[in-house]
Amino acid sequence: MPIDQRLRLVEDSWNSITPAWHKTALETRLQEYYANPNEGSPWSEVKQRIIG
């Protein structure tokens, strides 16, 4: 099976088990990011705060 078909299969499988509330939460967060792309911290800073 070609890679694009395999990726589509994985995506379709994931979408079938992801609850609607999770999709809504992700969409909300994505829209918040688009509205304020400079808000928040880069991963390197977040990781440093977690590790200490």
mmCIF file of N, CA and C in Angstrom:
data_model
loop_
_atom_site.group_PDB
_atom_site.id
_atom_site.type_symbol
_atom_site.label_atom_id
_atom_site.label_comp_id
_atom_site.label_asym_id
_atom_site.label_seq_id
_atom_site.Cartn_x
_atom_site.Cartn_y
_atom_site.Cartn_z
ATOM 1 N N MET A 1 0.860 -1.173 0.000
ATOM 2 C CA MET A 1 0.000 0.000 0.000
ATOM 3 C C MET A 1 0.907 1.237 0.000
ATOM 4 N N PRO A 2 0.651 2.186 -0.887
ATOM 5 C CA PRO A 2 1.460 3.409 -0.938
ATOM 6 C C PRO A 2 1.354 4.213 0.363
ATOM 7 N N ILE A 3 2.393 4.978 0.643
ATOM 8 C CA ILE A 3 2.460 5.742 1.893
ATOM 9 C C ILE A 3 1.278 6.694 2.053
ATOM 10 N N ASP A 4 0.844 7.348 0.978
ATOM 11 C CA ASP A 4 -0.274 8.278 1.116
ATOM 12 C C ASP A 4 -1.560 7.568 1.521
ATOM 13 N N GLN A 5 -1.763 6.359 1.046
ATOM 14 C CA GLN A 5 -2.946 5.586 1.445
ATOM 15 C C GLN A 5 -2.819 5.117 2.885
ATOM 16 N N ARG A 6 -1.621 4.740 3.278
ATOM 17 C CA ARG A 6 -1.415 4.312 4.676
ATOM 18 C C ARG A 6 -1.639 5.471 5.632
ATOM 19 N N LEU A 7 -1.137 6.645 5.264
ATOM 20 C CA LEU A 7 -1.350 7.819 6.115
ATOM 21 C C LEU A 7 -2.827 8.163 6.218
ATOM 22 N N ARG A 8 -3.536 8.059 5.112
ATOM 23 C CA ARG A 8 -4.977 8.325 5.119
ATOM 24 C C ARG A 8 -5.712 7.326 6.013
ATOM 25 N N LEU A 9 -5.292 6.064 5.966
ATOM 26 C CA LEU A 9 -5.894 5.032 6.804
ATOM 27 C C LEU A 9 -5.676 5.342 8.285
ATOM 28 N N VAL A 10 -4.464 5.750 8.633
ATOM 29 C CA VAL A 10 -4.164 6.101 10.028
ATOM 30 C C VAL A 10 -4.997 7.311 10.441
ATOM 31 N N GLU A 11 -5.076 8.307 9.572
ATOM 32 C CA GLU A 11 -5.856 9.499 9.885
ATOM 33 C C GLU A 11 -7.332 9.158 10.060
ATOM 34 N N ASP A 12 -7.866 8.369 9.169
ATOM 35 C CA ASP A 12 -9.269 7.961 9.284
ATOM 36 C C ASP A 12 -9.513 7.158 10.555
ATOM 37 N N SER A 13 -8.573 6.284 10.893
ATOM 38 C CA SER A 13 -8.708 5.488 12.122
ATOM 39 C C SER A 13 -8.691 6.388 13.344
ATOM 40 N N TRP A 14 -7.739 7.321 13.388
ATOM 41 C CA TRP A 14 -7.628 8.243 14.518
ATOM 42 C C TRP A 14 -8.902 9.070 14.652
ATOM 43 N N ASN A 15 -9.407 9.574 13.525
ATOM 44 C CA ASN A 15 -10.629 10.384 13.554
ATOM 45 C C ASN A 15 -11.829 9.587 14.057
ATOM 46 N N SER A 16 -11.842 8.302 13.807
ATOM 47 C CA SER A 16 -12.982 7.491 14.231
ATOM 48 C C SER A 16 -12.986 7.228 15.739
ATOM 49 N N ILE A 17 -11.826 7.347 16.397
ATOM 50 C CA ILE A 17 -11.773 7.083 17.838
ATOM 51 C C ILE A 17 -11.629 8.357 18.671
ATOM 52 N N THR A 18 -11.426 9.496 18.011
ATOM 53 C CA THR A 18 -11.281 10.753 18.721
ATOM 54 C C THR A 18 -12.659 11.309 19.058
ATOM 55 N N PRO A 19 -12.928 11.571 20.343
ATOM 56 C CA PRO A 19 -14.239 12.099 20.710
ATOM 57 C C PRO A 19 -14.452 13.510 20.152
ATOM 58 N N ALA A 20 -15.695 13.847 19.911
ATOM 59 C CA ALA A 20 -16.041 15.153 19.340
ATOM 60 C C ALA A 20 -15.540 16.300 20.216
ATOM 61 N N TRP A 21 -15.618 16.151 21.550
ATOM 62 C CA TRP A 21 -15.183 17.236 22.430
ATOM 63 C C TRP A 21 -13.692 17.501 22.264
ATOM 64 N N HIS A 22 -12.925 16.451 21.963
ATOM 65 C CA HIS A 22 -11.481 16.620 21.786
ATOM 66 C C HIS A 22 -11.198 17.390 20.503
ATOM 67 N N LYS A 23 -11.908 17.054 19.443
ATOM 68 C CA LYS A 23 -11.753 17.771 18.178
ATOM 69 C C LYS A 23 -12.126 19.238 18.361
ATOM 70 N N THR A 24 -13.188 19.501 19.107
ATOM 71 C CA THR A 24 -13.622 20.872 19.359
ATOM 72 C C THR A 24 -12.565 21.634 20.152
ATOM 73 N N ALA A 25 -12.006 21.006 21.166
ATOM 74 C CA ALA A 25 -10.976 21.650 21.980
ATOM 75 C C ALA A 25 -9.739 21.969 21.141
ATOM 76 N N LEU A 26 -9.334 21.043 20.286
ATOM 77 C CA LEU A 26 -8.179 21.288 19.428
ATOM 78 C C LEU A 26 -8.447 22.425 18.445
ATOM 79 N N GLU A 27 -9.628 22.451 17.877
ATOM 80 C CA GLU A 27 -9.987 23.521 16.945
ATOM 81 C C GLU A 27 -10.007 24.872 17.653
ATOM 82 N N THR A 28 -10.527 24.910 18.865
ATOM 83 C CA THR A 28 -10.548 26.149 19.649
ATOM 84 C C THR A 28 -9.135 26.641 19.910
ATOM 85 N N ARG A 29 -8.265 25.742 20.320
ATOM 86 C CA ARG A 29 -6.880 26.136 20.594
ATOM 87 C C ARG A 29 -6.167 26.605 19.334
ATOM 88 N N LEU A 30 -6.444 25.970 18.214
ATOM 89 C CA LEU A 30 -5.833 26.383 16.958
ATOM 90 C C LEU A 30 -6.300 27.783 16.570
ATOM 91 N N GLN A 31 -7.586 28.050 16.732
ATOM 92 C CA GLN A 31 -8.113 29.380 16.433
ATOM 93 C C GLN A 31 -7.518 30.434 17.367
ATOM 94 N N GLU A 32 -7.328 30.083 18.640
ATOM 95 C CA GLU A 32 -6.706 31.012 19.589
ATOM 96 C C GLU A 32 -5.264 31.306 19.179
ATOM 97 N N TYR A 33 -4.576 30.297 18.694
ATOM 98 C CA TYR A 33 -3.207 30.501 18.220
ATOM 99 C C TYR A 33 -3.199 31.438 17.016
ATOM 100 N N TYR A 34 -4.090 31.197 16.053
ATOM 101 C CA TYR A 34 -4.153 32.056 14.870
ATOM 102 C C TYR A 34 -4.456 33.504 15.258
ATOM 103 N N ALA A 35 -5.288 33.702 16.255
ATOM 104 C CA ALA A 35 -5.646 35.045 16.698
ATOM 105 C C ALA A 35 -4.492 35.734 17.423
ATOM 106 N N ASN A 36 -3.647 34.958 18.117
ATOM 107 C CA ASN A 36 -2.537 35.505 18.917
ATOM 108 C C ASN A 36 -1.285 34.634 18.756
ATOM 109 N N PRO A 37 -0.671 34.629 17.574
ATOM 110 C CA PRO A 37 0.450 33.715 17.330
ATOM 111 C C PRO A 37 1.691 33.984 18.179
ATOM 112 N N ASN A 38 1.820 35.184 18.724
ATOM 113 C CA ASN A 38 2.999 35.501 19.533
ATOM 114 C C ASN A 38 2.803 35.243 21.018
ATOM 115 N N GLU A 39 1.588 34.829 21.397
ATOM 116 C CA GLU A 39 1.313 34.530 22.796
ATOM 117 C C GLU A 39 1.819 33.128 23.109
ATOM 118 N N GLY A 40 2.243 32.921 24.311
ATOM 119 C CA GLY A 40 2.735 31.600 24.693
ATOM 120 C C GLY A 40 4.253 31.569 24.690
ATOM 121 N N SER A 41 4.797 30.379 24.831
ATOM 122 C CA SER A 41 6.241 30.194 24.919
ATOM 123 C C SER A 41 6.689 29.112 23.959
ATOM 124 N N PRO A 42 7.898 29.261 23.420
ATOM 125 C CA PRO A 42 8.426 28.192 22.571
ATOM 126 C C PRO A 42 8.719 26.939 23.398
ATOM 127 N N TRP A 43 8.702 25.785 22.742
ATOM 128 C CA TRP A 43 8.916 24.516 23.415
ATOM 129 C C TRP A 43 10.203 24.519 24.215
ATOM 130 N N SER A 44 11.273 25.094 23.706
ATOM 131 C CA SER A 44 12.553 25.079 24.423
ATOM 132 C C SER A 44 12.419 25.735 25.800
ATOM 133 N N GLU A 45 11.655 26.821 25.897
ATOM 134 C CA GLU A 45 11.447 27.491 27.185
ATOM 135 C C GLU A 45 10.550 26.671 28.103
ATOM 136 N N VAL A 46 9.500 26.121 27.556
ATOM 137 C CA VAL A 46 8.584 25.299 28.353
ATOM 138 C C VAL A 46 9.336 24.095 28.910
ATOM 139 N N LYS A 47 10.098 23.434 28.062
ATOM 140 C CA LYS A 47 10.869 22.262 28.483
ATOM 141 C C LYS A 47 11.846 22.635 29.605
ATOM 142 N N GLN A 48 12.497 23.774 29.475
ATOM 143 C CA GLN A 48 13.441 24.215 30.495
ATOM 144 C C GLN A 48 12.738 24.470 31.824
ATOM 145 N N ARG A 49 11.546 25.039 31.790
ATOM 146 C CA ARG A 49 10.791 25.276 33.037
ATOM 147 C C ARG A 49 10.382 23.949 33.677
ATOM 148 N N ILE A 50 10.051 22.958 32.852
ATOM 149 C CA ILE A 50 9.641 21.662 33.383
ATOM 150 C C ILE A 50 10.827 20.947 34.012
ATOM 151 N N ILE A 51 11.939 20.946 33.300
ATOM 152 C CA ILE A 51 13.122 20.227 33.761
ATOM 153 C C ILE A 51 13.780 20.938 34.939
ATOM 154 N N GLY A 52 13.732 22.263 34.900
ATOM 155 C CA GLY A 52 14.270 23.035 36.011
ATOM 156 C C GLY A 52 15.560 23.641 35.762
#
